[in-house]
PDB file of C-alpha atoms in Angstrom:
ATOM      1  CA  MET A 118     -62.201 153.031 216.273  1.00 90.00           C
ATOM      2  CA  ARG A 119     -62.776 151.272 219.729  1.00 93.00           C
ATOM      3  CA  ASN A 120     -60.976 154.378 221.501  1.00 95.00           C
ATOM      4  CA  ALA A 121     -63.387 156.988 219.583  1.00 96.00           C
ATOM      5  CA  ALA A 122     -66.382 155.104 220.359  1.00 96.00           C
ATOM      6  CA  MET A 123     -65.908 154.721 224.086  1.00 96.00           C
ATOM      7  CA  TYR A 124     -64.321 158.024 224.652  1.00 96.00           C
ATOM      8  CA  GLY A 125     -67.533 159.370 222.820  1.00 97.00           C
ATOM      9  CA  ILE A 126     -69.722 157.184 224.875  1.00 96.00           C
ATOM     10  CA  GLY A 127     -68.081 158.047 228.026  1.00 96.00           C
ATOM     11  CA  ILE A 128     -68.692 161.833 227.958  1.00 96.00           C
ATOM     12  CA  VAL A 129     -72.441 161.226 227.599  1.00 96.00           C
ATOM     13  CA  PHE A 130     -72.269 159.139 230.924  1.00 96.00           C
ATOM     14  CA  LEU A 131     -70.243 161.673 232.408  1.00 96.00           C
ATOM     15  CA  ALA A 132     -72.999 164.207 231.530  1.00 95.00           C
ATOM     16  CA  LEU A 133     -75.527 161.658 232.771  1.00 94.00           C
ATOM     17  CA  ALA A 134     -73.646 161.160 236.357  1.00 93.00           C
ATOM     18  CA  TRP A 135     -73.053 164.851 236.648  1.00 93.00           C
ATOM     19  CA  ALA A 136     -77.249 165.692 235.806  1.00 93.00           C
ATOM     20  CA  LYS A 137     -78.327 162.772 237.784  1.00 88.00           C
ATOM     21  CA  ASN A 138     -76.527 164.555 241.144  1.00 87.00           C
ATOM     22  CA  LYS A 139     -77.655 168.012 240.345  1.00 85.00           C
ATOM     23  CA  LEU A 140     -81.094 166.551 240.698  1.00 84.00           C
ATOM     24  CA  GLN A 141     -81.363 163.852 243.216  1.00 77.00           C
ATOM     25  CA  GLY A 142     -78.150 164.601 244.940  1.00 70.00           C
ATOM     26  CA  TYR A 143     -76.279 161.573 246.547  1.00 62.00           C
ATOM     27  CA  THR A 144     -78.340 158.970 247.541  1.00 59.00           C
ATOM     28  CA  THR A 145     -77.525 155.851 246.397  1.00 58.00           C
ATOM     29  CA  PRO A 146     -73.843 154.386 248.202  1.00 61.00           C
ATOM     30  CA  ASN A 147     -74.226 151.086 246.797  1.00 60.00           C
ATOM     31  CA  LYS A 148     -76.426 148.860 244.214  1.00 64.00           C
ATOM     32  CA  VAL A 149     -78.513 147.141 246.970  1.00 69.00           C
ATOM     33  CA  ASP A 150     -81.818 148.424 247.322  1.00 68.00           C
ATOM     34  CA  ARG A 151     -82.707 149.876 251.215  1.00 68.00           C
ATOM     35  CA  SER A 152     -85.801 147.638 251.021  1.00 70.00           C
ATOM     36  CA  ASP A 153     -83.585 144.354 250.207  1.00 81.00           C
ATOM     37  CA  THR A 154     -82.841 143.423 253.959  1.00 84.00           C
ATOM     38  CA  ASP A 155     -81.363 140.223 252.669  1.00 88.00           C
ATOM     39  CA  GLY A 156     -79.251 141.716 250.431  1.00 89.00           C
ATOM     40  CA  ARG A 157     -78.090 144.417 252.789  1.00 91.00           C
ATOM     41  CA  ILE A 158     -77.078 141.722 255.276  1.00 95.00           C
ATOM     42  CA  ASP A 159     -75.193 139.725 252.396  1.00 95.00           C
ATOM     43  CA  TYR A 160     -73.554 142.996 251.334  1.00 96.00           C
ATOM     44  CA  VAL A 161     -72.106 143.935 254.711  1.00 97.00           C
ATOM     45  CA  TYR A 162     -71.165 140.232 255.528  1.00 97.00           C
ATOM     46  CA  ASP A 163     -69.095 140.310 252.187  1.00 97.00           C
ATOM     47  CA  THR A 164     -67.381 143.868 253.059  1.00 97.00           C
ATOM     48  CA  VAL A 165     -66.408 142.564 256.782  1.00 98.00           C
ATOM     49  CA  ALA A 166     -65.032 139.132 254.837  1.00 97.00           C
ATOM     50  CA  SER A 167     -63.059 141.459 252.735  1.00 97.00           C
ATOM     51  CA  TRP A 168     -61.545 143.334 255.189  1.00 98.00           C
ATOM     52  CA  LYS A 169     -60.652 140.023 257.248  1.00 97.00           C
ATOM     53  CA  ARG A 170     -59.137 138.792 254.686  1.00 97.00           C
ATOM     54  CA  TYR A 171     -56.555 141.392 254.148  1.00 97.00           C
ATOM     55  CA  LEU A 172     -55.610 142.242 257.582  1.00 96.00           C
ATOM     56  CA  PRO A 173     -51.883 141.738 258.360  1.00 94.00           C
ATOM     57  CA  ALA A 174     -51.612 138.154 259.890  1.00 92.00           C
ATOM     58  CA  GLY A 175     -51.779 137.871 263.658  1.00 91.00           C
ATOM     59  CA  PHE A 176     -54.088 141.051 264.146  1.00 95.00           C
ATOM     60  CA  ASP A 177     -57.279 140.397 265.851  1.00 95.00           C
ATOM     61  CA  LEU A 178     -60.419 142.372 266.225  1.00 97.00           C
ATOM     62  CA  GLU A 179     -60.740 141.507 269.856  1.00 97.00           C
ATOM     63  CA  GLY A 180     -60.685 144.545 272.241  1.00 98.00           C
ATOM     64  CA  LYS A 181     -60.206 147.016 269.306  1.00 98.00           C
ATOM     65  CA  ASP A 182     -61.599 150.320 269.068  1.00 98.00           C
ATOM     66  CA  VAL A 183     -63.038 150.801 264.975  1.00 98.00           C
ATOM     67  CA  LEU A 184     -63.181 153.532 263.158  1.00 98.00           C
ATOM     68  CA  GLU A 185     -65.318 153.468 259.702  1.00 98.00           C
ATOM     69  CA  LEU A 186     -65.463 156.143 257.326  1.00 98.00           C
ATOM     70  CA  CYS A 187     -68.356 156.393 255.344  1.00 97.00           C
ATOM     71  CA  PRO A 188     -70.287 153.252 255.778  1.00 96.00           C
ATOM     72  CA  GLY A 189     -73.398 154.639 253.139  1.00 92.00           C
ATOM     73  CA  SER A 190     -76.763 153.293 254.071  1.00 91.00           C
ATOM     74  CA  SER A 191     -75.733 150.562 256.599  1.00 94.00           C
ATOM     75  CA  LEU A 192     -73.981 150.096 260.134  1.00 97.00           C
ATOM     76  CA  GLY A 193     -74.083 146.328 260.036  1.00 97.00           C
ATOM     77  CA  THR A 194     -70.506 146.373 259.247  1.00 98.00           C
ATOM     78  CA  GLY A 195     -70.266 147.531 262.826  1.00 98.00           C
ATOM     79  CA  ALA A 196     -72.532 145.205 264.339  1.00 98.00           C
ATOM     80  CA  ILE A 197     -70.368 142.342 262.826  1.00 98.00           C
ATOM     81  CA  LEU A 198     -67.198 143.854 263.857  1.00 98.00           C
ATOM     82  CA  LEU A 199     -68.243 144.095 267.420  1.00 98.00           C
ATOM     83  CA  GLY A 200     -69.884 140.345 267.040  1.00 98.00           C
ATOM     84  CA  TYR A 201     -65.985 139.550 266.077  1.00 98.00           C
ATOM     85  CA  GLY A 202     -65.170 141.081 269.565  1.00 98.00           C
ATOM     86  CA  ALA A 203     -64.211 144.604 268.582  1.00 98.00           C
ATOM     87  CA  LYS A 204     -64.346 146.983 271.837  1.00 98.00           C
ATOM     88  CA  SER A 205     -66.306 149.755 270.083  1.00 98.00           C
ATOM     89  CA  TYR A 206     -67.417 151.061 266.679  1.00 98.00           C
ATOM     90  CA  ARG A 207     -67.662 154.557 265.496  1.00 98.00           C
ATOM     91  CA  ALA A 208     -68.588 155.392 261.838  1.00 98.00           C
ATOM     92  CA  VAL A 209     -68.686 159.031 260.453  1.00 98.00           C
ATOM     93  CA  ASP A 210     -69.817 160.117 257.296  1.00 97.00           C
ATOM     94  CA  VAL A 211     -70.393 163.541 254.845  1.00 95.00           C
ATOM     95  CA  PHE A 212     -74.065 162.379 254.059  1.00 92.00           C
ATOM     96  CA  GLU A 213     -76.416 160.965 256.802  1.00 93.00           C
ATOM     97  CA  LEU A 214     -77.428 157.648 254.736  1.00 91.00           C
ATOM     98  CA  ALA A 215     -77.407 155.142 257.522  1.00 93.00           C
ATOM     99  CA  GLY A 216     -78.688 155.325 261.171  1.00 87.00           C
ATOM    100  CA  THR A 217     -82.157 154.443 260.880  1.00 89.00           C
ATOM    101  CA  GLU A 218     -82.180 150.797 260.977  1.00 93.00           C
ATOM    102  CA  PRO A 219     -84.134 149.044 263.883  1.00 93.00           C
ATOM    103  CA  ALA A 220     -82.965 146.855 266.486  1.00 94.00           C
ATOM    104  CA  ALA A 221     -84.657 143.836 264.585  1.00 95.00           C
ATOM    105  CA  TYR A 222     -82.324 144.390 261.647  1.00 95.00           C
ATOM    106  CA  PHE A 223     -79.348 144.053 263.482  1.00 96.00           C
ATOM    107  CA  ALA A 224     -80.769 140.968 265.497  1.00 96.00           C
ATOM    108  CA  LYS A 225     -81.491 139.273 262.308  1.00 96.00           C
ATOM    109  CA  LEU A 226     -78.019 140.048 260.873  1.00 97.00           C
ATOM    110  CA  LEU A 227     -76.146 138.607 264.098  1.00 97.00           C
ATOM    111  CA  ASP A 228     -78.443 135.553 264.062  1.00 96.00           C
ATOM    112  CA  ARG A 229     -76.780 134.745 260.463  1.00 96.00           C
ATOM    113  CA  PHE A 230     -73.077 134.807 261.909  1.00 96.00           C
ATOM    114  CA  PRO A 231     -71.081 132.326 260.338  1.00 90.00           C
ATOM    115  CA  GLU A 232     -68.880 131.377 263.659  1.00 91.00           C
ATOM    116  CA  ARG A 233     -71.678 131.604 266.112  1.00 90.00           C
ATOM    117  CA  GLU A 234     -69.943 129.147 268.543  1.00 91.00           C
ATOM    118  CA  ALA A 235     -67.016 130.603 268.345  1.00 94.00           C
ATOM    119  CA  TYR A 236     -67.819 134.356 269.312  1.00 97.00           C
ATOM    120  CA  ALA A 237     -71.233 133.722 270.890  1.00 97.00           C
ATOM    121  CA  PRO A 238     -70.722 136.400 274.281  1.00 97.00           C
ATOM    122  CA  SER A 239     -69.366 138.910 271.790  1.00 98.00           C
ATOM    123  CA  ILE A 240     -72.407 138.623 269.497  1.00 98.00           C
ATOM    124  CA  ASP A 241     -74.713 138.751 272.389  1.00 97.00           C
ATOM    125  CA  ARG A 242     -73.044 141.761 273.691  1.00 97.00           C
ATOM    126  CA  ALA A 243     -73.174 143.283 269.963  1.00 97.00           C
ATOM    127  CA  LYS A 244     -76.934 142.679 270.068  1.00 97.00           C
ATOM    128  CA  GLN A 245     -77.387 144.579 273.318  1.00 96.00           C
ATOM    129  CA  LEU A 246     -75.491 147.690 272.156  1.00 97.00           C
ATOM    130  CA  THR A 247     -77.103 147.719 268.794  1.00 96.00           C
ATOM    131  CA  GLU A 248     -80.721 147.577 270.472  1.00 93.00           C
ATOM    132  CA  GLY A 249     -80.220 150.360 272.621  1.00 85.00           C
ATOM    133  CA  PRO A 250     -79.947 154.214 271.987  1.00 81.00           C
ATOM    134  CA  ASP A 251     -76.370 155.231 270.160  1.00 86.00           C
ATOM    135  CA  SER A 252     -73.809 155.230 272.704  1.00 91.00           C
ATOM    136  CA  ASP A 253     -69.677 155.634 272.603  1.00 93.00           C
ATOM    137  CA  LEU A 254     -69.598 151.983 271.867  1.00 97.00           C
ATOM    138  CA  PHE A 255     -71.698 151.647 268.487  1.00 98.00           C
ATOM    139  CA  SER A 256     -71.825 155.300 267.073  1.00 97.00           C
ATOM    140  CA  TYR A 257     -72.752 157.035 264.068  1.00 97.00           C
ATOM    141  CA  ARG A 258     -71.683 160.770 263.404  1.00 97.00           C
ATOM    142  CA  VAL A 259     -72.465 163.068 260.385  1.00 97.00           C
ATOM    143  CA  GLY A 260     -70.344 166.201 259.566  1.00 97.00           C
ATOM    144  CA  ARG A 261     -70.587 168.015 255.685  1.00 94.00           C
ATOM    145  CA  ASP A 262     -66.970 169.190 256.659  1.00 95.00           C
ATOM    146  CA  PHE A 263     -66.215 165.719 257.414  1.00 97.00           C
ATOM    147  CA  ASP A 264     -63.689 166.729 260.117  1.00 98.00           C
ATOM    148  CA  ILE A 265     -62.853 163.386 261.073  1.00 98.00           C
ATOM    149  CA  PRO A 266     -61.063 164.132 264.594  1.00 98.00           C
ATOM    150  CA  ARG A 267     -64.062 166.457 265.723  1.00 98.00           C
ATOM    151  CA  LEU A 268     -66.559 163.458 264.503  1.00 98.00           C
ATOM    152  CA  ALA A 269     -64.621 161.018 266.184  1.00 97.00           C
ATOM    153  CA  ASP A 270     -64.841 163.236 269.501  1.00 96.00           C
ATOM    154  CA  ASN A 271     -60.905 162.965 269.386  1.00 95.00           C
ATOM    155  CA  ARG A 272     -61.007 159.321 270.385  1.00 97.00           C
ATOM    156  CA  LYS A 273     -58.271 156.824 269.286  1.00 98.00           C
ATOM    157  CA  PHE A 274     -58.680 153.798 267.190  1.00 98.00           C
ATOM    158  CA  ASP A 275     -56.848 150.545 266.393  1.00 98.00           C
ATOM    159  CA  LEU A 276     -58.432 149.963 263.238  1.00 98.00           C
ATOM    160  CA  ILE A 277     -59.597 152.584 260.649  1.00 98.00           C
ATOM    161  CA  LEU A 278     -61.533 150.927 257.557  1.00 98.00           C
ATOM    162  CA  SER A 279     -63.460 151.898 254.649  1.00 98.00           C
ATOM    163  CA  CYS A 280     -64.861 150.454 251.436  1.00 97.00           C
ATOM    164  CA  ALA A 281     -65.450 151.848 247.923  1.00 96.00           C
ATOM    165  CA  ALA A 282     -65.290 155.510 249.833  1.00 97.00           C
ATOM    166  CA  PHE A 283     -61.810 156.911 249.392  1.00 98.00           C
ATOM    167  CA  GLU A 284     -62.188 156.928 245.454  1.00 97.00           C
ATOM    168  CA  HIS A 285     -65.033 159.529 246.454  1.00 96.00           C
ATOM    169  CA  TYR A 286     -63.073 162.343 248.223  1.00 97.00           C
ATOM    170  CA  ASP A 287     -61.807 165.208 246.604  1.00 94.00           C
ATOM    171  CA  ASP A 288     -58.574 165.605 248.722  1.00 96.00           C
ATOM    172  CA  ILE A 289     -57.489 161.983 249.988  1.00 98.00           C
ATOM    173  CA  GLU A 290     -54.203 163.705 251.282  1.00 98.00           C
ATOM    174  CA  ALA A 291     -56.623 165.760 253.960  1.00 98.00           C
ATOM    175  CA  THR A 292     -58.350 162.616 254.850  1.00 98.00           C
ATOM    176  CA  ILE A 293     -55.256 160.879 255.404  1.00 98.00           C
ATOM    177  CA  ALA A 294     -54.051 163.683 257.642  1.00 98.00           C
ATOM    178  CA  ASN A 295     -56.971 163.723 259.693  1.00 98.00           C
ATOM    179  CA  ILE A 296     -57.197 159.978 260.112  1.00 98.00           C
ATOM    180  CA  SER A 297     -53.693 159.864 261.287  1.00 98.00           C
ATOM    181  CA  LYS A 298     -54.646 162.309 264.278  1.00 98.00           C
ATOM    182  CA  VAL A 299     -57.166 159.838 265.417  1.00 98.00           C
ATOM    183  CA  ALA A 300     -54.886 156.407 265.238  1.00 98.00           C
ATOM    184  CA  ARG A 301     -53.412 154.837 268.043  1.00 98.00           C
ATOM    185  CA  SER A 302     -49.935 153.545 267.910  1.00 98.00           C
ATOM    186  CA  GLY A 303     -49.804 150.010 266.080  1.00 97.00           C
ATOM    187  CA  CYS A 304     -53.300 151.223 264.323  1.00 98.00           C
ATOM    188  CA  ILE A 305     -54.058 149.407 260.839  1.00 98.00           C
ATOM    189  CA  ALA A 306     -55.899 151.673 258.288  1.00 98.00           C
ATOM    190  CA  GLU A 307     -57.152 149.281 255.575  1.00 98.00           C
ATOM    191  CA  HIS A 308     -59.286 150.563 252.830  1.00 98.00           C
ATOM    192  CA  ILE A 309     -60.660 149.232 249.738  1.00 98.00           C
ATOM    193  CA  VAL A 310     -60.485 151.241 246.922  1.00 98.00           C
ATOM    194  CA  ASP A 311     -62.922 150.838 243.655  1.00 98.00           C
ATOM    195  CA  TYR A 312     -60.391 152.619 241.046  1.00 98.00           C
ATOM    196  CA  GLN A 313     -62.692 151.894 237.935  1.00 97.00           C
ATOM    197  CA  THR A 314     -65.513 153.731 236.155  1.00 96.00           C
ATOM    198  CA  HIS A 315     -68.717 153.671 238.425  1.00 94.00           C
ATOM    199  CA  SER A 316     -71.588 154.199 235.918  1.00 92.00           C
ATOM    200  CA  ARG A 317     -72.921 150.750 235.552  1.00 88.00           C
ATOM    201  CA  TRP A 318     -72.948 150.067 231.916  1.00 92.00           C
ATOM    202  CA  ILE A 319     -69.646 151.314 230.717  1.00 94.00           C
ATOM    203  CA  ARG A 320     -68.036 150.134 233.794  1.00 95.00           C
ATOM    204  CA  GLU A 321     -68.427 146.818 231.949  1.00 93.00           C
ATOM    205  CA  GLN A 322     -67.626 147.677 228.852  1.00 94.00           C
ATOM    206  CA  ASP A 323     -64.900 149.951 229.613  1.00 96.00           C
ATOM    207  CA  PRO A 324     -63.539 149.683 232.962  1.00 97.00           C
ATOM    208  CA  ASN A 325     -60.754 152.464 232.968  1.00 98.00           C
ATOM    209  CA  ASN A 326     -62.929 154.861 230.756  1.00 98.00           C
ATOM    210  CA  ILE A 327     -63.190 157.687 233.405  1.00 98.00           C
ATOM    211  CA  TYR A 328     -58.871 157.760 232.844  1.00 98.00           C
ATOM    212  CA  ARG A 329     -59.520 158.569 228.988  1.00 98.00           C
ATOM    213  CA  TYR A 330     -60.055 162.322 229.388  1.00 98.00           C
ATOM    214  CA  SER A 331     -57.959 165.125 230.480  1.00 97.00           C
ATOM    215  CA  GLU A 332     -58.309 166.537 233.728  1.00 97.00           C
ATOM    216  CA  GLY A 333     -59.642 170.026 232.306  1.00 97.00           C
ATOM    217  CA  LEU A 334     -62.310 168.217 230.383  1.00 97.00           C
ATOM    218  CA  TYR A 335     -63.591 165.742 233.475  1.00 97.00           C
ATOM    219  CA  ARG A 336     -63.885 168.638 235.797  1.00 95.00           C
ATOM    220  CA  LEU A 337     -66.375 170.106 233.308  1.00 96.00           C
ATOM    221  CA  PHE A 338     -68.541 167.148 235.016  1.00 95.00           C
ATOM    222  CA  SER A 339     -67.433 167.378 238.345  1.00 94.00           C
ATOM    223  CA  PHE A 340     -70.121 166.938 241.242  1.00 92.00           C
ATOM    224  CA  PRO A 341     -69.618 165.904 245.054  1.00 88.00           C
ATOM    225  CA  GLY A 342     -68.304 162.163 245.438  1.00 89.00           C
ATOM    226  CA  GLN A 343     -67.261 162.045 241.641  1.00 94.00           C
ATOM    227  CA  PRO A 344     -64.326 159.380 241.400  1.00 97.00           C
ATOM    228  CA  ASN A 345     -61.208 161.368 241.967  1.00 97.00           C
ATOM    229  CA  ARG A 346     -59.257 159.294 239.735  1.00 98.00           C
ATOM    230  CA  ARG A 347     -56.304 158.756 242.042  1.00 98.00           C
ATOM    231  CA  ARG A 348     -54.086 155.760 241.367  1.00 98.00           C
ATOM    232  CA  PRO A 349     -52.485 153.341 243.940  1.00 98.00           C
ATOM    233  CA  LEU A 350     -49.139 155.320 244.022  1.00 98.00           C
ATOM    234  CA  ASP A 351     -50.885 158.673 245.098  1.00 98.00           C
ATOM    235  CA  TYR A 352     -52.274 156.610 248.162  1.00 98.00           C
ATOM    236  CA  VAL A 353     -48.801 155.347 249.144  1.00 98.00           C
ATOM    237  CA  ARG A 354     -47.164 158.624 248.641  1.00 98.00           C
ATOM    238  CA  ALA A 355     -50.057 160.106 250.699  1.00 98.00           C
ATOM    239  CA  PHE A 356     -49.905 157.756 253.718  1.00 98.00           C
ATOM    240  CA  GLU A 357     -46.124 157.570 253.860  1.00 98.00           C
ATOM    241  CA  ALA A 358     -46.048 161.368 254.035  1.00 98.00           C
ATOM    242  CA  ASN A 359     -48.252 161.514 257.033  1.00 98.00           C
ATOM    243  CA  GLY A 360     -45.977 158.931 258.675  1.00 98.00           C
ATOM    244  CA  TRP A 361     -47.614 155.816 258.224  1.00 98.00           C
ATOM    245  CA  LYS A 362     -45.335 152.733 257.807  1.00 98.00           C
ATOM    246  CA  ASN A 363     -45.333 149.569 255.714  1.00 98.00           C
ATOM    247  CA  VAL A 364     -47.854 150.947 253.001  1.00 98.00           C
ATOM    248  CA  ARG A 365     -48.956 149.164 250.299  1.00 98.00           C
ATOM    249  CA  VAL A 366     -51.594 148.120 247.663  1.00 98.00           C
ATOM    250  CA  ILE A 367     -52.995 145.233 246.970  1.00 98.00           C
ATOM    251  CA  ASN A 368     -54.339 144.235 243.793  1.00 97.00           C
ATOM    252  CA  ALA A 369     -57.449 142.672 244.851  1.00 97.00           C
ATOM    253  CA  ARG A 370     -58.982 142.696 241.124  1.00 97.00           C
ATOM    254  CA  ALA A 371     -57.421 143.139 237.928  1.00 97.00           C
ATOM    255  CA  ILE A 372     -58.404 143.500 234.280  1.00 96.00           C
ATOM    256  CA  PRO A 373     -58.160 140.136 232.726  1.00 94.00           C
ATOM    257  CA  GLN A 374     -55.173 139.501 230.533  1.00 94.00           C
ATOM    258  CA  GLU A 375     -57.254 138.706 227.474  1.00 93.00           C
ATOM    259  CA  HIS A 376     -58.643 142.270 227.743  1.00 93.00           C
ATOM    260  CA  LEU A 377     -55.915 144.118 229.151  1.00 94.00           C
ATOM    261  CA  ALA A 378     -54.519 145.615 225.885  1.00 94.00           C
ATOM    262  CA  ARG A 379     -57.970 147.074 224.698  1.00 92.00           C
ATOM    263  CA  SER A 380     -58.581 148.650 228.427  1.00 94.00           C
ATOM    264  CA  VAL A 381     -55.433 150.310 228.894  1.00 95.00           C
ATOM    265  CA  SER A 382     -55.404 151.796 225.311  1.00 96.00           C
ATOM    266  CA  GLY A 383     -56.142 155.332 224.858  1.00 97.00           C
ATOM    267  CA  MET A 384     -55.752 156.634 228.392  1.00 98.00           C
ATOM    268  CA  ALA A 385     -55.197 160.442 229.040  1.00 98.00           C
ATOM    269  CA  PRO A 386     -51.924 161.312 230.408  1.00 97.00           C
ATOM    270  CA  PRO A 387     -50.868 160.828 233.079  1.00 98.00           C
ATOM    271  CA  PHE A 388     -53.010 157.394 233.247  1.00 98.00           C
ATOM    272  CA  ASP A 389     -50.485 156.250 230.220  1.00 97.00           C
ATOM    273  CA  ARG A 390     -47.741 155.609 232.538  1.00 97.00           C
ATOM    274  CA  PRO A 391     -46.802 152.101 233.878  1.00 96.00           C
ATOM    275  CA  ASP A 392     -46.489 153.389 237.056  1.00 97.00           C
ATOM    276  CA  MET A 393     -50.173 153.826 237.286  1.00 98.00           C
ATOM    277  CA  GLN A 394     -51.129 150.344 237.118  1.00 98.00           C
ATOM    278  CA  MET A 395     -54.191 150.798 235.287  1.00 98.00           C
ATOM    279  CA  ASP A 396     -54.703 147.152 235.324  1.00 97.00           C
ATOM    280  CA  MET A 397     -55.947 147.466 238.774  1.00 98.00           C
ATOM    281  CA  LEU A 398     -59.590 147.851 238.770  1.00 98.00           C
ATOM    282  CA  SER A 399     -60.015 147.386 243.023  1.00 98.00           C
ATOM    283  CA  GLY A 400     -57.230 147.847 245.386  1.00 98.00           C
ATOM    284  CA  VAL A 401     -56.680 147.404 249.202  1.00 98.00           C
ATOM    285  CA  VAL A 402     -54.720 149.703 250.717  1.00 98.00           C
ATOM    286  CA  ILE A 403     -52.989 148.578 254.037  1.00 98.00           C
ATOM    287  CA  ALA A 404     -50.741 151.226 256.186  1.00 98.00           C
ATOM    288  CA  GLU A 405     -49.651 150.822 259.878  1.00 98.00           C
ATOM    289  CA  TRP A 406     -49.407 153.941 262.256  1.00 98.00           C
ATOM    290  CA  PRO A 407     -46.134 153.506 264.408  1.00 96.00           C
TER     291      PRO A 407
END
């Protein structure tokens, strides 16, 4: 009974998401309102804290060239990474959702730096870089073809990051092939992936709802940025196929054990297989470039 109900309700949400995209396009990369400056600051600090939490032991941001994929509506993550000592930050995206933040926003953000005494010189440098015009040390490029090497000016990077972006790429293999072209030897790729249903109400009630449908039915409601339903094993295979080493996916958020049985019941093939790890709601994909 529950599976049937969630199946039917889920189709309604798929149709609503499709209709919203057709009418409005892609405009809301996260739930924080653009006018909520404090909320946006909290969001980017939380994102950077999550990245730092899962970076390999001994990895230091000092002097690193950083590339972020699809930063959404804020380049605040870049300002924070510069504050931690990164040499440069480049963000690339498909949609132009950021790039309009004034220097005052970055100054306010960096004034909240949690380890200010330890990083005072790099924080001051970050303020200088974010108060002026776009430069090679703090920059943002947009292209609908998402040609990452071109958008990155064919530069090489020591750290390639994203947060809740990879699940929206139609072709993760092509994206990984592209970031491989701009990875410097020893580069770390770290990508936080949100595997669950994105529509808000049903996300809480049935986080695996998008996996209840056959590929044909799901694609009837397809639109740019629709969750791609790729699972952890897909990311491991794609990174390894492109030559990355020590590829792993950390289970950052799992379905509580008491809700697991009902949340993995009624999945469509191939999501009914154990190797799909349907208990994982959010994962951190980490890989190292040789």
